[in-house]
Coordinates of C-alpha atoms in Angstrom, one line a residue:
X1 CA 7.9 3.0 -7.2
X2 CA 5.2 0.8 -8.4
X3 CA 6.5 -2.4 -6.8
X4 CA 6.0 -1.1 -3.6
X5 CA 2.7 1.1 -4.7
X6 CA 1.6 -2.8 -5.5
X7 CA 3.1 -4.3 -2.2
X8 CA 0.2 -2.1 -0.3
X9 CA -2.5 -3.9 -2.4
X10 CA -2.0 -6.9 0.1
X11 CA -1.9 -7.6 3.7
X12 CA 0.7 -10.3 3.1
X13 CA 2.6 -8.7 0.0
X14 CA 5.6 -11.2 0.9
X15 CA 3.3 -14.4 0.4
X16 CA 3.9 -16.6 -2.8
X17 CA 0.5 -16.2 -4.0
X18 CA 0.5 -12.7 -4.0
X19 CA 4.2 -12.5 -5.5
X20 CA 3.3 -14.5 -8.0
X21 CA 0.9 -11.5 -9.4
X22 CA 2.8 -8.9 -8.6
X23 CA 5.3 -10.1 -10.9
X24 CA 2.8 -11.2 -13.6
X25 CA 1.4 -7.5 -12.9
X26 CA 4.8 -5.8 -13.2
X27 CA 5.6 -7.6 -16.4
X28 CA 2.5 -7.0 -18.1
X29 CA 3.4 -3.2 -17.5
X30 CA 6.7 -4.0 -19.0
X31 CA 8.4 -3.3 -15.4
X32 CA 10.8 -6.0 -16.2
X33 CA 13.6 -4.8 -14.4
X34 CA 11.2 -4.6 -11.2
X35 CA 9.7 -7.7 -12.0
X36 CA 12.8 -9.5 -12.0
X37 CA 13.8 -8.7 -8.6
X38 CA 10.1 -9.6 -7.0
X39 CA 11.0 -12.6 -8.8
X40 CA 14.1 -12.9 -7.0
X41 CA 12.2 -13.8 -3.9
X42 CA 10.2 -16.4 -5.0
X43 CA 12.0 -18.5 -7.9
X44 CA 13.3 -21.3 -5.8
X45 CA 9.6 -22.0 -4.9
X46 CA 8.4 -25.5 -5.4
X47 CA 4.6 -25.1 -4.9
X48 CA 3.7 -23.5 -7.8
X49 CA 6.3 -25.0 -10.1
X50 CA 4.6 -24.1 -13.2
X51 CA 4.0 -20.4 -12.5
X52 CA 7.5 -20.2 -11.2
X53 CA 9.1 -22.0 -14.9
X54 CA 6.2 -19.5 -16.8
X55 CA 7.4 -16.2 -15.1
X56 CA 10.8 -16.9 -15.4
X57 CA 10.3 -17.6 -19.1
X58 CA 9.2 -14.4 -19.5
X59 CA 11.8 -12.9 -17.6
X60 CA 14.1 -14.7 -20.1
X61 CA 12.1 -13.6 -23.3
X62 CA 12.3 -9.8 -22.6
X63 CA 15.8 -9.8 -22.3
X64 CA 15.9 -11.5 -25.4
X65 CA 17.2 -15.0 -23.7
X66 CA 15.3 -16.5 -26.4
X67 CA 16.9 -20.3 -26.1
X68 CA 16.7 -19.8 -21.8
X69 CA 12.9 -19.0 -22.3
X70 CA 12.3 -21.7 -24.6
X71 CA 13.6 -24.2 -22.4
X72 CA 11.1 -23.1 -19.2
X73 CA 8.2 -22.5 -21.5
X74 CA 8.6 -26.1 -22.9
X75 CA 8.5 -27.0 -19.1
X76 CA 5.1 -25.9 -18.4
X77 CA 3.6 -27.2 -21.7
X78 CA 4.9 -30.6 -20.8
X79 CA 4.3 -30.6 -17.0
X80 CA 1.6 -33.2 -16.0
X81 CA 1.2 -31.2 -12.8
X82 CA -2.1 -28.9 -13.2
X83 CA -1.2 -26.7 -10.2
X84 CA -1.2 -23.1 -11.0
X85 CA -2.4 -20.0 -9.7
X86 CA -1.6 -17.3 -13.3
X87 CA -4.5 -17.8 -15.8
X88 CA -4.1 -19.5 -19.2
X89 CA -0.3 -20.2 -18.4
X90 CA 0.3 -23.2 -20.6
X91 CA -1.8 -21.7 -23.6
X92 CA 1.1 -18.2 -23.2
X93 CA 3.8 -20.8 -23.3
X94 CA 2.9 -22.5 -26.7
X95 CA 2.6 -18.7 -28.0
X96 CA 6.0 -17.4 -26.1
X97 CA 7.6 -20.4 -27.5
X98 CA 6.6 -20.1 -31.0
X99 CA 7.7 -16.2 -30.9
X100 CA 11.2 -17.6 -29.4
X101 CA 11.4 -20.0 -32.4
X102 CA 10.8 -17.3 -34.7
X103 CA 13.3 -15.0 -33.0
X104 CA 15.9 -17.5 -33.3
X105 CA 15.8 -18.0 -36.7
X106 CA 15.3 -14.6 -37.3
X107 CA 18.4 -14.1 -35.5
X108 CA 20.5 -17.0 -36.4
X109 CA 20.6 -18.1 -32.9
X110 CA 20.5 -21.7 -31.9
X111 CA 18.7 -23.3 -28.9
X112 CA 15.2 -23.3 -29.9
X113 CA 14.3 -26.9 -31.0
X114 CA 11.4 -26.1 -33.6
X115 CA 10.3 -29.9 -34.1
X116 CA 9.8 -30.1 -29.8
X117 CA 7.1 -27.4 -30.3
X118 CA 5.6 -28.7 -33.0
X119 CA 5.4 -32.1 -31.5
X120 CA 3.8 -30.1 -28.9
X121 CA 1.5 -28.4 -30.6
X122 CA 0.4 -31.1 -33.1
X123 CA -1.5 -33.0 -30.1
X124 CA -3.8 -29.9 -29.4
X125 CA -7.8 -30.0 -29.0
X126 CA -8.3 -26.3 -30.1
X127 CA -8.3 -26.6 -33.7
X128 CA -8.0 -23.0 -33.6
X129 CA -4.9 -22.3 -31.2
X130 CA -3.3 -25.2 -33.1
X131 CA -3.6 -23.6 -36.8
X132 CA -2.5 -20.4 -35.4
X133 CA 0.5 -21.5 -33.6
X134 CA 1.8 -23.6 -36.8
X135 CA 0.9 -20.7 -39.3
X136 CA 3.7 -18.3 -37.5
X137 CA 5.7 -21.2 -37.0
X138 CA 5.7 -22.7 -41.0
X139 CA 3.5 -20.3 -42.7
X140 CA 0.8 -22.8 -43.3
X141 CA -1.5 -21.4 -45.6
X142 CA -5.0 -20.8 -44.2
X143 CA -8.1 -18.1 -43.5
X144 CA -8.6 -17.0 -40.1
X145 CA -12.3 -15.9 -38.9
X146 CA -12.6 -12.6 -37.4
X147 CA -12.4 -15.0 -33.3
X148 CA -9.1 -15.9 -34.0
X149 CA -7.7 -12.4 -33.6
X150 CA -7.4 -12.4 -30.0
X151 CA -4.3 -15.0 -30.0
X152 CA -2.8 -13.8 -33.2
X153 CA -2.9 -10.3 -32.0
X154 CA -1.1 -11.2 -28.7
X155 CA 1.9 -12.9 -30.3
X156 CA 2.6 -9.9 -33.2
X157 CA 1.8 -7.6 -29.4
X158 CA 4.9 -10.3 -27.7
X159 CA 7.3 -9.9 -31.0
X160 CA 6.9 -6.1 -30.6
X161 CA 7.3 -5.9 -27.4
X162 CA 11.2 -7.3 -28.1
X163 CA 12.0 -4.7 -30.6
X164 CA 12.2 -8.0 -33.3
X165 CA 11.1 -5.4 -35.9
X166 CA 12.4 -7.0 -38.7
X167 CA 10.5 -10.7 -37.3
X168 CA 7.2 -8.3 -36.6
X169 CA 7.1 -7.0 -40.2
X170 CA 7.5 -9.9 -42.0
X171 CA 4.7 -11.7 -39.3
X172 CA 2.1 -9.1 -40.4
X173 CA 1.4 -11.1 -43.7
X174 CA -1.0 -12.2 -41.0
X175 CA -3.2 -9.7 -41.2
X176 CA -3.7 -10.7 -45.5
X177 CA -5.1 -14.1 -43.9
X178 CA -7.8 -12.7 -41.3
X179 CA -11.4 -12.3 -42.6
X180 CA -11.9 -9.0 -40.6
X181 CA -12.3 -5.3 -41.8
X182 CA -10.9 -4.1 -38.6
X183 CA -7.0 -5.0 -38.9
X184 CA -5.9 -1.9 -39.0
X185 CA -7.4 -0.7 -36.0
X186 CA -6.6 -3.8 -34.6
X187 CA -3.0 -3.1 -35.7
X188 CA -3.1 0.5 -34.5
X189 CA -4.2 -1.3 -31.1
X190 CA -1.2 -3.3 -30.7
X191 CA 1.4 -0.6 -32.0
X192 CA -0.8 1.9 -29.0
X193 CA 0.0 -0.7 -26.3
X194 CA 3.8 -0.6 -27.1
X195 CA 3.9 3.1 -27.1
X196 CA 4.0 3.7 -30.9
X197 CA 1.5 6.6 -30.9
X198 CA 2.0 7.8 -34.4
X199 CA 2.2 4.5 -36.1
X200 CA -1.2 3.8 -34.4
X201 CA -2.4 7.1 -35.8
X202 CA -1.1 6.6 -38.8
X203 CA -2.9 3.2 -39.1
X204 CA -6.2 4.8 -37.6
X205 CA -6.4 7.0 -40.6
X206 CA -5.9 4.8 -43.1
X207 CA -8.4 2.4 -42.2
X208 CA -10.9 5.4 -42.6
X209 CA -9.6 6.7 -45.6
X210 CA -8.8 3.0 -47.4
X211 CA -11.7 1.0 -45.8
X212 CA -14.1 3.6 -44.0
X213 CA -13.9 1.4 -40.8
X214 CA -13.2 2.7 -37.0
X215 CA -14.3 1.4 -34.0
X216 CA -14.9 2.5 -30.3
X217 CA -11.0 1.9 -29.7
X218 CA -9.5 4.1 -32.0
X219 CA -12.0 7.1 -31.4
X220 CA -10.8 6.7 -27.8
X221 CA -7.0 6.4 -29.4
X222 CA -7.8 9.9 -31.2
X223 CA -9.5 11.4 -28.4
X224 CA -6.6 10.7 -25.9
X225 CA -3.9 12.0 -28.4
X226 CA -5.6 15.0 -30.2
X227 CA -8.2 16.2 -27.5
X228 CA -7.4 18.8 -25.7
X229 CA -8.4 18.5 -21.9
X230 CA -10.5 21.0 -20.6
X231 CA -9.5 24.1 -18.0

């Protein structure tokens, strides 16, 4: 079991610090159902009361509790208290909050409040992060340099991760608005890391054939898949 292979990774598994990343760890590896019950153990906590709201957000958004993980990532983002031990937690809950906005109108569901976010994200210093996070959320119209691709990668990554197929296809229009001759690899990447190993392929290839582009990542993609390990 990998929550318990993680538990020996610490002298004091049981501590709140350490909890804390073993969750974060657990989720990132899509261990939700694992993650949730570490979770268990620590979600009453009141020291780290944005790491607490973040996590349990999360835990929300992968079972698709889209207006439940609104409300905690709206929490962080407006918390005054800069206590946290997770990295770049308020920057992940503009961009889980945008996807949960998405996925509610996708889905018809109410309980995402599109106007809080925006009121939220309006006010932002990073010109960047700001145009990136109201293009998915109005489909401003703009051209994004080849640094953006980082965040807009993560949030198509996030809306896959849900099976919001429908809501991830028609969020690719993204990739006509990036000045970059690597999106398919890119987008290979991102269908890789959710365990869509054809589609990846099949993106792989046709950024040779259309665009005669590949990069370090996909030969590694190619090698892992088609390589055959020697006796």
């Amino acid at each position: 079991m990998v929550g318990r292979g993680l538990e020996n990774l610490f002298a004091n598994w049981q501590h709140i610090t350490n909890l804390l990343v073993m969750v974060d760890v657990l989720l990132n590896e899509k261990l939700y159902k694992q993650g949730a019950k570490y979770f268990e153990r620590i979600q009453s906590d009141e020291e780290y009361p944005n790491d607490i709201n973040y996590l349990r957000g999360r835990i929300f958004f992968y079972a698709k509790e889209y207006a439940a993980a609104f409300d905690e990532f709206i929490k962080v983002i407006s918390s005054t208290n800069e206590k946290k031990l997770l990295p770049e937690i308020k920057n992940r809950a503009f961009e889980y909050g945008v996807i949960c906005c998405m996925a509610c109108n996708e889905n018809g569901l109410p309980g995402c409040d599109q106007e809080r976010i925006k009121s939220l994200i309006i006010p932002l210093d990073n010109d960047e992060e700001k145009q990136i996070l109201l293009y998915f959320l109005e489909k401003t119209e703009v051209t994004f340099e080849n640094n953006s691709k980082g965040i807009i990668y993560q949030i198509l990554s996030e809306i896959l991760a849900v099976s919001e197929f429908d809501l991830f296809k028609q969020s690719l229009e993204v990739l006509n608005v990036i000045n970059s001759k690597e999106v398919l690899l890119d987008l290979a990447e991102i269908y890789y890391k959710n365990g869509y190993k054809e589609l990846a392929i099949k993106n792989i290839l046709r950024s040779v054939k259309e665009l005669d582009v590949i990069n370090a990542n996909a030969v590694q993609i190619l090698s892992k898949e088609f390589l055959v390990p020697q006796p």
